[in-house]
PDB file of C-alpha atoms in Angstrom:
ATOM      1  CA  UNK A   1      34.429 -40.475 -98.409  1.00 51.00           C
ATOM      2  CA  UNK A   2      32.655 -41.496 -94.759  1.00 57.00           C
ATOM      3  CA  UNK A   3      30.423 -44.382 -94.941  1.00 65.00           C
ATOM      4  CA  UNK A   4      27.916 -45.432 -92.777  1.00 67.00           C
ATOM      5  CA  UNK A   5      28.647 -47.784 -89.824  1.00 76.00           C
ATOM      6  CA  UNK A   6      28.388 -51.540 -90.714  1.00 85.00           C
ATOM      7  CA  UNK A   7      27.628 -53.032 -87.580  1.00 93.00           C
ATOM      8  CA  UNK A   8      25.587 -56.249 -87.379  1.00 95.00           C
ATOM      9  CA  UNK A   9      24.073 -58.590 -84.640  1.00 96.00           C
ATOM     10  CA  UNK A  10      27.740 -60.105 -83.924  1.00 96.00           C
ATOM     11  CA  UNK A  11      28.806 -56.597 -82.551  1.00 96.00           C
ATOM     12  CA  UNK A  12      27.588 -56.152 -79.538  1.00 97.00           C
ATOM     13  CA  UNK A  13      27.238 -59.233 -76.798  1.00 97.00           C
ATOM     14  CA  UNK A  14      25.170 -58.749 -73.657  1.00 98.00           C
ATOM     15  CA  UNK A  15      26.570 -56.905 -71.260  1.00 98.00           C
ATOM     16  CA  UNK A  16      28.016 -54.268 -73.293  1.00 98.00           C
ATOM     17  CA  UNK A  17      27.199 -50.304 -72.835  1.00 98.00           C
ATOM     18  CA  UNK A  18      26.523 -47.511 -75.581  1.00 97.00           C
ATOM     19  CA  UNK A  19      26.135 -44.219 -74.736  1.00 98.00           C
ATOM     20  CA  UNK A  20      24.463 -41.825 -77.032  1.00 97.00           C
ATOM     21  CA  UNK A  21      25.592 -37.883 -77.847  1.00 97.00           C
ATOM     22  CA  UNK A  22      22.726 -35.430 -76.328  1.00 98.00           C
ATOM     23  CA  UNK A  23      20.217 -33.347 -76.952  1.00 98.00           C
ATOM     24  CA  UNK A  24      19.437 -30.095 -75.882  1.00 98.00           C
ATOM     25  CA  UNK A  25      15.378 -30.112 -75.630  1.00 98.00           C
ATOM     26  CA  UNK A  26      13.647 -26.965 -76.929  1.00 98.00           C
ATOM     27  CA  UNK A  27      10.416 -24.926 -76.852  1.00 98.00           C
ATOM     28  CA  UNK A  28      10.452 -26.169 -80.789  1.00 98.00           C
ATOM     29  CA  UNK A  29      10.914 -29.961 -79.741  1.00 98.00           C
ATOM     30  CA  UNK A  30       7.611 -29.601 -77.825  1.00 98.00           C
ATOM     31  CA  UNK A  31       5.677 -27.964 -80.410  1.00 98.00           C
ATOM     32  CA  UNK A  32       6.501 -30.099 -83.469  1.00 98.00           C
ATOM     33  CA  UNK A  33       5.702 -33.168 -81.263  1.00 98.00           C
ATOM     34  CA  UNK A  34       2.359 -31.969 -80.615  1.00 98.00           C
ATOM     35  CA  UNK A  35       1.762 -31.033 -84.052  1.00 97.00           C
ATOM     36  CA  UNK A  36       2.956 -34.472 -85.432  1.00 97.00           C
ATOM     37  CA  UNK A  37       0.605 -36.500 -83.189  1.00 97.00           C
ATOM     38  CA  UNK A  38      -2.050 -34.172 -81.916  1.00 97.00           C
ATOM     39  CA  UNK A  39      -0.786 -33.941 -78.454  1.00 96.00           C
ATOM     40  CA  UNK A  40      -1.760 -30.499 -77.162  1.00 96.00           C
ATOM     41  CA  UNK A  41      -1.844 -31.206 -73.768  1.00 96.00           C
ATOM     42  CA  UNK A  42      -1.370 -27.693 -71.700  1.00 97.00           C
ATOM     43  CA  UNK A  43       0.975 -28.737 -69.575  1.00 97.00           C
ATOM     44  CA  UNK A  44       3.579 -29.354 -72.463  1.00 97.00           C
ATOM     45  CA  UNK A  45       2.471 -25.872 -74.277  1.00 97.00           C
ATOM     46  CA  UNK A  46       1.031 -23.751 -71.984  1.00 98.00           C
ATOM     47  CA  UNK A  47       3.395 -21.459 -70.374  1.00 97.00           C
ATOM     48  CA  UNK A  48       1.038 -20.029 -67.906  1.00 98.00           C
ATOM     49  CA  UNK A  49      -1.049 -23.600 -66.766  1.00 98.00           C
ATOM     50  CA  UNK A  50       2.183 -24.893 -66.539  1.00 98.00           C
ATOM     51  CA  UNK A  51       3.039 -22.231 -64.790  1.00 98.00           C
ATOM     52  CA  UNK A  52       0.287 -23.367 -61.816  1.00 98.00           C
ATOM     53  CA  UNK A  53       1.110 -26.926 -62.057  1.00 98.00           C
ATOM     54  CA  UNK A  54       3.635 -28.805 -59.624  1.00 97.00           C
ATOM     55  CA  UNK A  55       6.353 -29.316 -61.907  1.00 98.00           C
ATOM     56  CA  UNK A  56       6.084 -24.814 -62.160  1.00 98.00           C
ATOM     57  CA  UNK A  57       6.994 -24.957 -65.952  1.00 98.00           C
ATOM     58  CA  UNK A  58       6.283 -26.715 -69.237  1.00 98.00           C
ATOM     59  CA  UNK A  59       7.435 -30.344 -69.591  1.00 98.00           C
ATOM     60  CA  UNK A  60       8.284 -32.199 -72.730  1.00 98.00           C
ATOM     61  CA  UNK A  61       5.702 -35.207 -73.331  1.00 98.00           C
ATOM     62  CA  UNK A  62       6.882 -38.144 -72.089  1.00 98.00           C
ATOM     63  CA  UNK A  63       6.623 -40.022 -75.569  1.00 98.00           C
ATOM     64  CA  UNK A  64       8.654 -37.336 -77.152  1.00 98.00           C
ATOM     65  CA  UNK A  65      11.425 -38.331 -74.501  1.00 98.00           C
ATOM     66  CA  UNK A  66      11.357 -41.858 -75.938  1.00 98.00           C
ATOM     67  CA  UNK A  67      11.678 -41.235 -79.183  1.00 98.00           C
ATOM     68  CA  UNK A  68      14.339 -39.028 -78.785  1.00 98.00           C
ATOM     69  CA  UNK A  69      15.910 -41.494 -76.588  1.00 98.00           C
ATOM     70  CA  UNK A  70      15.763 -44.568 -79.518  1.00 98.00           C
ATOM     71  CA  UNK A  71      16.582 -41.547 -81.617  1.00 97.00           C
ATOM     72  CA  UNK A  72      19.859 -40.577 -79.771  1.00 98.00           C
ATOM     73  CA  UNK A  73      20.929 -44.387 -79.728  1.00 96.00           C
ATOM     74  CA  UNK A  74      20.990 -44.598 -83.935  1.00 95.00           C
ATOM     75  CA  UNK A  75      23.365 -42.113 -83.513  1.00 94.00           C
ATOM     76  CA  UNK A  76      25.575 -44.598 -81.969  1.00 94.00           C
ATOM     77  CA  UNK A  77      26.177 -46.446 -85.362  1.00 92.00           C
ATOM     78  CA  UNK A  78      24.661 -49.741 -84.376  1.00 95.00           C
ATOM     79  CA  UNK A  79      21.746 -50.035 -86.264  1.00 94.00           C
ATOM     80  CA  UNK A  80      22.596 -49.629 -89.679  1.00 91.00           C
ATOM     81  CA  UNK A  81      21.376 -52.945 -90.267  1.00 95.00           C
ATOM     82  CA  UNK A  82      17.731 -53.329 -87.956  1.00 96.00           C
ATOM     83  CA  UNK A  83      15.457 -55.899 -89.608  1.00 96.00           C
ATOM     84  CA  UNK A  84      12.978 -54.840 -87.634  1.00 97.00           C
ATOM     85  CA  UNK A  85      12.083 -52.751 -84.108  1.00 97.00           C
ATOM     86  CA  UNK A  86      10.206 -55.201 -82.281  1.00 98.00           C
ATOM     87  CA  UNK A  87       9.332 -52.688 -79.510  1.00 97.00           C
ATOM     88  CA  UNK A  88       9.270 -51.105 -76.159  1.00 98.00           C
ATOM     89  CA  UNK A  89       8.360 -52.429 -72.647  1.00 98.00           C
ATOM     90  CA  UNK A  90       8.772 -51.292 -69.415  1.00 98.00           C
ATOM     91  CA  UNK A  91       8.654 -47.603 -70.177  1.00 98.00           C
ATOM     92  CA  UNK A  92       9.124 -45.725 -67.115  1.00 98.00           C
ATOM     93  CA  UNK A  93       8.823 -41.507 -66.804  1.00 98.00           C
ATOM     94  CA  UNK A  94      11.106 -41.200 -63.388  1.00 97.00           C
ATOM     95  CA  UNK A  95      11.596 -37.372 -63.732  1.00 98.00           C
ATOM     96  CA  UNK A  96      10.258 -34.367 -66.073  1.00 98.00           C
ATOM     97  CA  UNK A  97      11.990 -32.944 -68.843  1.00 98.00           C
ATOM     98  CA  UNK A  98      12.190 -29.214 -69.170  1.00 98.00           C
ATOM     99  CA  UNK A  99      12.662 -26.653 -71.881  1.00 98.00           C
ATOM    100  CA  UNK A 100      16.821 -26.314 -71.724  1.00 98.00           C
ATOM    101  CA  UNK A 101      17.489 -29.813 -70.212  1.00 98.00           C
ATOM    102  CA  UNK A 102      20.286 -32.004 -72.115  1.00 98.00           C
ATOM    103  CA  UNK A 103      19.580 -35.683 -72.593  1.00 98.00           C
ATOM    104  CA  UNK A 104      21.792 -38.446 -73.127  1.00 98.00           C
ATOM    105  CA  UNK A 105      21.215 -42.296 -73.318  1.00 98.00           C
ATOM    106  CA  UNK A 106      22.797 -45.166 -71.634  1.00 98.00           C
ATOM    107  CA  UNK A 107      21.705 -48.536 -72.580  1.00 98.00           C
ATOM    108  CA  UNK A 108      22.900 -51.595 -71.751  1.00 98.00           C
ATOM    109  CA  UNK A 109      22.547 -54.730 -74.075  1.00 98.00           C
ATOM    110  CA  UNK A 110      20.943 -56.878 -71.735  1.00 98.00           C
ATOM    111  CA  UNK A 111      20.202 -59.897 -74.375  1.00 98.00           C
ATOM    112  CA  UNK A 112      21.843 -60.593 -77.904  1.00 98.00           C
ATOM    113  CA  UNK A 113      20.461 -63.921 -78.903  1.00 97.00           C
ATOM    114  CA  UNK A 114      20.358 -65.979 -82.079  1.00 96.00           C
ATOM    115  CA  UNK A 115      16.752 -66.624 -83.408  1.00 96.00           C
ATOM    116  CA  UNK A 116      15.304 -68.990 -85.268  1.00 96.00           C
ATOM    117  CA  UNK A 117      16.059 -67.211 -88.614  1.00 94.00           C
ATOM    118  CA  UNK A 118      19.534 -67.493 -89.883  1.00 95.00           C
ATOM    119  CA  UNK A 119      19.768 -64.127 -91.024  1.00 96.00           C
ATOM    120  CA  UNK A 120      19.006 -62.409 -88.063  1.00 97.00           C
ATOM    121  CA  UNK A 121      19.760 -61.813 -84.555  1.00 98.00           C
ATOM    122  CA  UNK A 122      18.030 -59.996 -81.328  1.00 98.00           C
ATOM    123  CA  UNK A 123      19.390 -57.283 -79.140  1.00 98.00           C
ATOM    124  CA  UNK A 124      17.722 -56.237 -76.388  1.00 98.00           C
ATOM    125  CA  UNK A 125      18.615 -53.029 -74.674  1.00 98.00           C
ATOM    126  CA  UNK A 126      17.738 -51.313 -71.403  1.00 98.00           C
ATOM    127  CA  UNK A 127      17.673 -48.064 -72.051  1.00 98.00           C
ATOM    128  CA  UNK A 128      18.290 -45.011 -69.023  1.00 98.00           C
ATOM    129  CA  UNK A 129      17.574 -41.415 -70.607  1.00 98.00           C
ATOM    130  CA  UNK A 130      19.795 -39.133 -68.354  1.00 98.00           C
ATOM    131  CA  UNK A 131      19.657 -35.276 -67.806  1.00 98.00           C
ATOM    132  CA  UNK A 132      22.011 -33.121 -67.720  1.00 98.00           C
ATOM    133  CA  UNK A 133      22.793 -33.561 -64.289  1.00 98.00           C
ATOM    134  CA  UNK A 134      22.734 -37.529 -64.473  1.00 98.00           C
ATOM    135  CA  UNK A 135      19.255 -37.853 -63.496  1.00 98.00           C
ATOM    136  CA  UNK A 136      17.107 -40.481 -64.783  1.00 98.00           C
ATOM    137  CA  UNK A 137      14.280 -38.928 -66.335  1.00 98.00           C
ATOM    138  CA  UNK A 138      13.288 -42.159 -68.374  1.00 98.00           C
ATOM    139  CA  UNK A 139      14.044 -45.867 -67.725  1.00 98.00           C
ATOM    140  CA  UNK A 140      12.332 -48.791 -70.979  1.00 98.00           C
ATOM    141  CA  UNK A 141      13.719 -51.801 -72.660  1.00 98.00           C
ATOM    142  CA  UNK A 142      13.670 -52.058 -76.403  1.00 98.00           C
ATOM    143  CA  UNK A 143      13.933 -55.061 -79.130  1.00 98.00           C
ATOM    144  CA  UNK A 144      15.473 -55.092 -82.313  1.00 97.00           C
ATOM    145  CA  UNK A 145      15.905 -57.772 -85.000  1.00 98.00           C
ATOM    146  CA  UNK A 146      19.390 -57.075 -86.218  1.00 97.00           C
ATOM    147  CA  UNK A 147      21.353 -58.672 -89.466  1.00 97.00           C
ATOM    148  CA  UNK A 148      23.924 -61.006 -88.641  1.00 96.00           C
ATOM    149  CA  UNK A 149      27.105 -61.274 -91.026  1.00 92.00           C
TER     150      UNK A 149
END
């Protein structure tokens, strides 16, 4: 039987680098965002006003790109044991995502500090959300409380 990952705050140490499987982004992706959060902006639905626009197609909204980049990073197994997402900060859109692009994430652990509570650590993570071609379409940092052993 396959079990879950068991990783807590002692697993990673600043410095290290997870990479995350990918995504393929779809017409679907765009529309169930929208319809979860009321987003119906034209340029992420409209074929034809996207059309006229400079980017010449549709683009995926840029908060759907950071979920599915903290999304993509579970996948790693390391957070099996968050205490709590403390949140994002320096959220940077670099570069559109289209219908058809592939994202990945790198993220590097750029703090893992003890707190004040016993029971629980803090990672920090700088997170790059990379197309298909390696471009950076998304650059933000992100804070969890994480369970230490």
């Amino acid at each position: 039987m396959r079990t879950r990952p068991d990783h807590h705050w002692e697993s990673l140490v600043t410095g290290d680098l997870l990479e995350s499987p990918g995504l393929t982004i779809t017409e679907a992706h765009l529309v169930t965002w929208a319809g979860l959060t009321g987003d119906w902006v034209s340029l992420h639905l409209d074929k034809e006003y996207a059309a006229k626009t400079q980017f010449g197609q549709r683009i995926g909204h840029g908060p759907l790109t950071l979920s599915v980049g903290l999304g993509l990073m579970t996948q790693t197994g390391y957070f099996s044991n968050v205490v709590a997402w403390l949140g994002a900060d320096a959220i940077r859109a670099g570069h559109p995502v289209f219908i058809g692009d592939t994202v990945h994430v790198e993220a590097v652990v750029a703090q893992a500090r003890t707190t004040k509570n016993p029971k629980a650590g803090l990672w920090t993570l700088d997170y790059t959300v990379l197309n298909q071609d390696g471009t950076p379409v998304m650059t933000f940092s992100s804070s969890f409380l994480i369970s230490r052993r």
